[in-house]
mmCIF file of C-alpha atoms in Angstrom:
data_model
loop_
_atom_site.group_PDB
_atom_site.id
_atom_site.type_symbol
_atom_site.label_atom_id
_atom_site.label_comp_id
_atom_site.label_asym_id
_atom_site.label_seq_id
_atom_site.Cartn_x
_atom_site.Cartn_y
_atom_site.Cartn_z
ATOM 1 C CA GLN Q 26 2.045 14.333 -2.046
ATOM 2 C CA SER Q 27 -1.874 14.950 -1.936
ATOM 3 C CA ALA Q 28 -3.788 11.966 -2.113
ATOM 4 C CA LEU Q 29 -5.447 11.036 -5.526
ATOM 5 C CA THR Q 30 -9.472 11.424 -5.528
ATOM 6 C CA GLN Q 31 -11.847 8.642 -5.488
ATOM 7 C CA PRO Q 32 -15.580 8.727 -5.104
ATOM 8 C CA ALA Q 33 -16.029 7.905 -1.015
ATOM 9 C CA SER Q 34 -18.864 5.091 -2.197
ATOM 10 C CA VAL Q 35 -20.189 3.369 -4.842
ATOM 11 C CA SER Q 36 -22.858 0.616 -4.955
ATOM 12 C CA GLY Q 37 -24.018 -2.042 -7.340
ATOM 13 C CA SER Q 38 -26.706 -4.522 -7.274
ATOM 14 C CA PRO Q 39 -25.503 -8.516 -7.875
ATOM 15 C CA GLY Q 40 -24.565 -9.087 -11.411
ATOM 16 C CA GLN Q 41 -23.991 -5.142 -12.747
ATOM 17 C CA SER Q 42 -20.737 -3.229 -13.456
ATOM 18 C CA ILE Q 43 -19.762 -0.291 -10.991
ATOM 19 C CA THR Q 44 -16.875 1.872 -12.013
ATOM 20 C CA ILE Q 45 -14.487 3.608 -9.423
ATOM 21 C CA SER Q 46 -12.660 6.635 -10.838
ATOM 22 C CA CYS Q 47 -9.088 7.719 -9.317
ATOM 23 C CA THR Q 48 -7.901 11.534 -10.266
ATOM 24 C CA GLY Q 49 -4.424 12.472 -9.504
ATOM 25 C CA THR Q 50 -2.397 15.043 -10.971
ATOM 26 C CA SER Q 51 0.182 15.232 -14.572
ATOM 27 C CA THR Q 52 2.425 14.715 -11.691
ATOM 28 C CA ASP Q 53 1.343 11.254 -10.602
ATOM 29 C CA VAL Q 54 -1.691 8.966 -12.438
ATOM 30 C CA GLY Q 55 -1.218 11.443 -15.544
ATOM 31 C CA ASN Q 56 2.897 11.004 -16.067
ATOM 32 C CA TYR Q 57 3.317 7.254 -15.045
ATOM 33 C CA ASN Q 58 1.576 3.752 -16.441
ATOM 34 C CA LEU Q 59 1.606 2.786 -12.506
ATOM 35 C CA VAL Q 60 -1.102 2.709 -11.220
ATOM 36 C CA SER Q 61 -2.302 -0.188 -8.998
ATOM 37 C CA TRP Q 62 -5.693 -0.459 -7.119
ATOM 38 C CA TYR Q 63 -6.229 -2.934 -3.920
ATOM 39 C CA ARG Q 64 -9.129 -3.934 -2.534
ATOM 40 C CA GLN Q 65 -9.306 -4.422 1.458
ATOM 41 C CA HIS Q 66 -12.222 -6.403 3.714
ATOM 42 C CA PRO Q 67 -12.656 -4.787 6.956
ATOM 43 C CA GLY Q 68 -9.591 -5.971 9.460
ATOM 44 C CA ARG Q 69 -7.841 -7.746 6.383
ATOM 45 C CA ALA Q 70 -4.472 -6.589 3.907
ATOM 46 C CA PRO Q 71 -5.058 -5.089 0.574
ATOM 47 C CA LYS Q 72 -4.685 -7.194 -1.890
ATOM 48 C CA LEU Q 73 -3.767 -5.919 -5.549
ATOM 49 C CA MET Q 74 -5.985 -6.513 -8.144
ATOM 50 C CA ILE Q 75 -4.783 -4.286 -11.102
ATOM 51 C CA TYR Q 76 -0.960 -3.267 -11.464
ATOM 52 C CA GLU Q 77 0.296 -0.731 -14.413
ATOM 53 C CA ASP Q 78 -3.098 0.710 -15.182
ATOM 54 C CA THR Q 79 -4.277 -2.209 -16.963
ATOM 55 C CA LYS Q 80 -2.558 -5.497 -15.576
ATOM 56 C CA ARG Q 81 -4.356 -8.391 -13.735
ATOM 57 C CA PRO Q 82 -2.115 -10.698 -11.505
ATOM 58 C CA SER Q 83 -2.280 -14.230 -11.832
ATOM 59 C CA GLY Q 84 -5.647 -15.609 -9.452
ATOM 60 C CA VAL Q 85 -7.933 -12.299 -9.964
ATOM 61 C CA SER Q 86 -10.966 -12.295 -11.525
ATOM 62 C CA ASN Q 87 -11.277 -11.242 -14.890
ATOM 63 C CA ARG Q 88 -14.676 -9.546 -13.647
ATOM 64 C CA PHE Q 89 -11.830 -6.645 -12.406
ATOM 65 C CA SER Q 90 -10.621 -4.419 -14.941
ATOM 66 C CA GLY Q 91 -8.266 -1.522 -15.608
ATOM 67 C CA SER Q 92 -8.019 1.783 -17.717
ATOM 68 C CA LYS Q 93 -6.615 5.222 -17.563
ATOM 69 C CA SER Q 94 -7.045 8.399 -19.579
ATOM 70 C CA GLY Q 95 -5.042 11.920 -18.894
ATOM 71 C CA ASN Q 96 -5.392 11.562 -14.871
ATOM 72 C CA THR Q 97 -7.390 9.870 -14.279
ATOM 73 C CA ALA Q 98 -7.110 5.744 -13.963
ATOM 74 C CA SER Q 99 -10.469 3.503 -13.449
ATOM 75 C CA LEU Q 100 -11.243 0.339 -11.997
ATOM 76 C CA THR Q 101 -14.515 -1.817 -13.264
ATOM 77 C CA ILE Q 102 -15.982 -4.431 -11.419
ATOM 78 C CA SER Q 103 -17.686 -6.149 -13.630
ATOM 79 C CA GLY Q 104 -20.444 -8.864 -13.022
ATOM 80 C CA LEU Q 105 -20.971 -7.528 -8.955
ATOM 81 C CA GLN Q 106 -21.018 -10.142 -6.556
ATOM 82 C CA ALA Q 107 -21.165 -10.132 -2.672
ATOM 83 C CA GLU Q 108 -17.652 -10.840 -1.794
ATOM 84 C CA ASP Q 109 -16.560 -7.687 -4.006
ATOM 85 C CA GLU Q 110 -18.188 -5.343 -1.043
ATOM 86 C CA ALA Q 111 -14.739 -3.824 0.298
ATOM 87 C CA ASP Q 112 -13.115 -1.020 0.237
ATOM 88 C CA TYR Q 113 -10.704 -0.145 -2.964
ATOM 89 C CA TYR Q 114 -7.665 2.041 -3.010
ATOM 90 C CA CYS Q 115 -5.504 3.024 -6.412
ATOM 91 C CA CYS Q 116 -2.214 3.759 -5.944
ATOM 92 C CA SER Q 117 0.280 5.642 -8.514
ATOM 93 C CA TYR Q 118 4.041 6.273 -8.293
ATOM 94 C CA ALA Q 119 4.517 10.056 -7.852
ATOM 95 C CA GLY Q 120 7.998 10.663 -8.872
ATOM 96 C CA SER Q 121 10.969 11.359 -6.764
ATOM 97 C CA ASN Q 122 11.069 7.527 -5.021
ATOM 98 C CA THR Q 123 7.262 8.034 -3.599
ATOM 99 C CA TYR Q 124 3.897 6.842 -3.732
ATOM 100 C CA VAL Q 125 0.455 8.286 -2.941
ATOM 101 C CA PHE Q 126 -2.614 6.279 -2.831
ATOM 102 C CA GLY Q 127 -6.133 7.652 -3.291
ATOM 103 C CA THR Q 128 -8.530 8.460 -0.627
ATOM 104 C CA GLY Q 129 -10.814 5.317 -0.340
ATOM 105 C CA THR Q 130 -13.870 3.555 -1.910
ATOM 106 C CA LYS Q 131 -16.260 1.912 -0.022
ATOM 107 C CA VAL Q 132 -17.987 -0.483 -2.382
ATOM 108 C CA THR Q 133 -21.298 -1.438 -1.476
ATOM 109 C CA VAL Q 134 -23.049 -4.737 -2.995
ATOM 110 C CA LEU Q 135 -27.268 -3.786 -3.008
ATOM 111 C CA GLU R 203 5.032 -19.470 0.007
ATOM 112 C CA VAL R 204 5.392 -15.913 0.749
ATOM 113 C CA GLN R 205 4.308 -14.263 3.776
ATOM 114 C CA LEU R 206 5.082 -11.093 5.665
ATOM 115 C CA ALA R 207 4.832 -10.905 9.780
ATOM 116 C CA GLU R 208 5.257 -7.777 11.561
ATOM 117 C CA SER R 209 5.836 -7.273 14.726
ATOM 118 C CA GLY R 210 6.538 -4.726 17.194
ATOM 119 C CA GLY R 211 3.944 -2.416 17.673
ATOM 120 C CA GLY R 212 2.432 -1.264 20.892
ATOM 121 C CA LEU R 213 1.142 1.769 22.947
ATOM 122 C CA ILE R 214 3.937 4.448 23.066
ATOM 123 C CA GLN R 215 4.068 7.861 24.313
ATOM 124 C CA PRO R 216 3.922 10.839 22.074
ATOM 125 C CA GLY R 217 7.494 11.871 21.811
ATOM 126 C CA GLY R 218 8.820 7.965 22.176
ATOM 127 C CA SER R 219 10.238 5.566 19.639
ATOM 128 C CA LEU R 220 9.079 2.374 18.390
ATOM 129 C CA ARG R 221 11.033 -0.060 16.106
ATOM 130 C CA LEU R 222 8.656 -2.479 13.947
ATOM 131 C CA SER R 223 9.823 -5.882 12.745
ATOM 132 C CA CYS R 224 8.740 -7.279 9.531
ATOM 133 C CA ALA R 225 9.758 -11.077 9.065
ATOM 134 C CA ALA R 226 9.687 -12.473 5.153
ATOM 135 C CA SER R 227 9.673 -15.938 4.652
ATOM 136 C CA GLY R 228 9.215 -17.695 0.513
ATOM 137 C CA PHE R 229 11.610 -14.974 -0.911
ATOM 138 C CA THR R 230 14.136 -12.916 -0.177
ATOM 139 C CA ILE R 231 13.509 -9.166 0.632
ATOM 140 C CA SER R 232 16.840 -8.245 -0.593
ATOM 141 C CA GLU R 233 16.023 -8.662 -3.648
ATOM 142 C CA ASN R 234 12.763 -6.699 -3.751
ATOM 143 C CA TYR R 235 11.823 -3.138 -3.249
ATOM 144 C CA MET R 236 10.184 -3.142 0.357
ATOM 145 C CA HIS R 237 8.067 -1.094 1.793
ATOM 146 C CA TRP R 238 6.153 0.015 4.861
ATOM 147 C CA VAL R 239 2.565 1.336 4.599
ATOM 148 C CA ARG R 240 -0.005 2.314 7.625
ATOM 149 C CA GLN R 241 -3.825 3.136 7.808
ATOM 150 C CA ALA R 242 -4.991 5.148 10.817
ATOM 151 C CA PRO R 243 -7.860 3.701 12.532
ATOM 152 C CA GLY R 244 -11.145 4.137 10.166
ATOM 153 C CA LYS R 245 -8.857 5.844 7.258
ATOM 154 C CA GLY R 246 -7.139 4.767 4.102
ATOM 155 C CA LEU R 247 -3.796 4.014 2.948
ATOM 156 C CA ASP R 248 -1.045 6.282 3.603
ATOM 157 C CA TRP R 249 2.427 5.230 2.170
ATOM 158 C CA VAL R 250 5.383 5.448 4.446
ATOM 159 C CA SER R 251 8.567 4.347 3.465
ATOM 160 C CA LEU R 252 10.449 2.742 0.518
ATOM 161 C CA ILE R 253 13.773 0.647 0.583
ATOM 162 C CA TYR R 254 15.432 -0.556 -2.755
ATOM 163 C CA SER R 255 16.735 -3.924 -3.928
ATOM 164 C CA GLY R 256 20.190 -4.393 -3.780
ATOM 165 C CA ASP R 257 23.544 -3.120 -2.274
ATOM 166 C CA ASN R 258 24.086 0.254 -1.541
ATOM 167 C CA ALA R 259 19.970 0.309 -1.541
ATOM 168 C CA GLY R 260 18.737 3.807 -0.893
ATOM 169 C CA SER R 261 15.662 4.365 0.809
ATOM 170 C CA TYR R 262 12.883 7.667 0.802
ATOM 171 C CA TYR R 263 10.113 8.384 2.721
ATOM 172 C CA ALA R 264 6.719 10.243 2.976
ATOM 173 C CA ASP R 265 7.095 14.212 4.179
ATOM 174 C CA SER R 266 5.372 13.467 7.144
ATOM 175 C CA VAL R 267 8.045 10.720 8.613
ATOM 176 C CA ARG R 268 11.152 12.370 7.012
ATOM 177 C CA GLY R 269 13.382 12.877 9.600
ATOM 178 C CA ARG R 270 11.585 11.164 12.098
ATOM 179 C CA PHE R 271 11.402 7.564 10.644
ATOM 180 C CA THR R 272 14.149 4.993 9.535
ATOM 181 C CA ILE R 273 13.589 2.211 7.128
ATOM 182 C CA SER R 274 16.571 -1.136 7.129
ATOM 183 C CA ARG R 275 16.768 -4.435 6.383
ATOM 184 C CA ASP R 276 19.222 -7.147 7.721
ATOM 185 C CA SER R 277 18.933 -9.768 5.101
ATOM 186 C CA SER R 278 20.778 -12.358 7.575
ATOM 187 C CA LYS R 279 17.459 -12.666 9.437
ATOM 188 C CA ASN R 280 15.255 -11.620 5.395
ATOM 189 C CA THR R 281 13.447 -8.954 7.915
ATOM 190 C CA LEU R 282 12.767 -5.610 7.302
ATOM 191 C CA TYR R 283 12.593 -2.614 9.933
ATOM 192 C CA LEU R 284 10.854 0.575 10.727
ATOM 193 C CA GLN R 285 12.660 2.704 13.172
ATOM 194 C CA MET R 286 9.897 5.337 14.558
ATOM 195 C CA SER R 287 10.857 7.946 16.804
ATOM 196 C CA LYS R 288 9.614 11.500 18.146
ATOM 197 C CA LEU R 289 6.069 9.808 17.706
ATOM 198 C CA ARG R 290 3.219 11.720 17.737
ATOM 199 C CA ALA R 291 -0.338 11.138 17.759
ATOM 200 C CA GLU R 292 -1.132 10.929 14.072
ATOM 201 C CA ASP R 293 1.213 8.657 13.795
ATOM 202 C CA THR R 294 -1.271 6.183 15.206
ATOM 203 C CA ALA R 295 -2.228 3.621 12.658
ATOM 204 C CA VAL R 296 -1.537 -0.165 11.925
ATOM 205 C CA TYR R 297 1.557 -0.263 9.979
ATOM 206 C CA PHE R 298 1.435 -2.775 7.592
ATOM 207 C CA CYS R 299 4.815 -3.818 5.252
ATOM 208 C CA ALA R 300 4.487 -4.896 1.752
ATOM 209 C CA ARG R 301 6.586 -6.514 -1.301
ATOM 210 C CA MET R 302 7.021 -4.585 -4.674
ATOM 211 C CA PRO R 303 8.677 -7.060 -7.135
ATOM 212 C CA PRO R 304 11.156 -4.578 -9.466
ATOM 213 C CA ILE R 305 9.178 -6.074 -12.268
ATOM 214 C CA ASN R 306 5.556 -4.603 -11.513
ATOM 215 C CA ASP R 307 5.844 -1.902 -9.198
ATOM 216 C CA ALA R 308 2.810 -2.544 -7.400
ATOM 217 C CA PHE R 309 2.696 -3.844 -3.609
ATOM 218 C CA ASP R 310 1.626 -7.701 -4.669
ATOM 219 C CA PHE R 311 2.222 -9.017 -0.973
ATOM 220 C CA TRP R 312 1.275 -7.703 2.522
ATOM 221 C CA GLY R 313 1.775 -8.435 5.950
ATOM 222 C CA GLN R 314 -1.185 -8.679 8.016
ATOM 223 C CA GLY R 315 0.001 -5.341 10.133
ATOM 224 C CA THR R 316 0.929 -4.379 13.784
ATOM 225 C CA MET R 317 -0.921 -1.647 15.434
ATOM 226 C CA VAL R 318 0.673 1.679 16.815
ATOM 227 C CA THR R 319 -0.595 3.904 19.333
ATOM 228 C CA VAL R 320 0.926 7.025 19.981
ATOM 229 C CA SER R 321 -0.872 8.460 23.649
ATOM 230 C CA SER R 322 -0.168 9.566 26.772
#
């Protein structure tokens, strides 16, 4: 149950697009269409942003999109806004009724 | 409105036991998969445990807590529990409960968390 690998930090200017990667293995990310993404502001609970690799929950801005290729999933935030500054985590089903989170990425809006 | 409210955290000595509770409202916990996720201070999210929906629901654990933690629920109280024993310093974290509807395999609602500190 090793954590999925994410970049420690990503930054961008308002209005720009950024992409956060989430690299796992063929036993988790690459084996199921069950990657989800969460945004967490300091001191707050995480919020679901993307599920099942590419689906967006009701109420989540269409500036957020998910994709996956092989063992790497990605979250793209377009039209970056100040409120997007937060920590982002990916999560994948890892088989045998277990889940694994990513290492987390701090997004900074310059 | 869906709400999850954790309680039961606190300061506990190494080797001790603690039971966390997660009171749910606005939905029925036995109809959903329910999880515990923790976050050590300044660190990332760490999946802890899962209990499936329905009667005779299976329960599963991360390797780091298996044999020491037990997840359970009381449907009459609509409350999820995490019984923690043989606590270690590395169990120090904020513990969140989270709902996972069977249809989408993602944590769609989270509580605000309860802090557990294991220290002498």
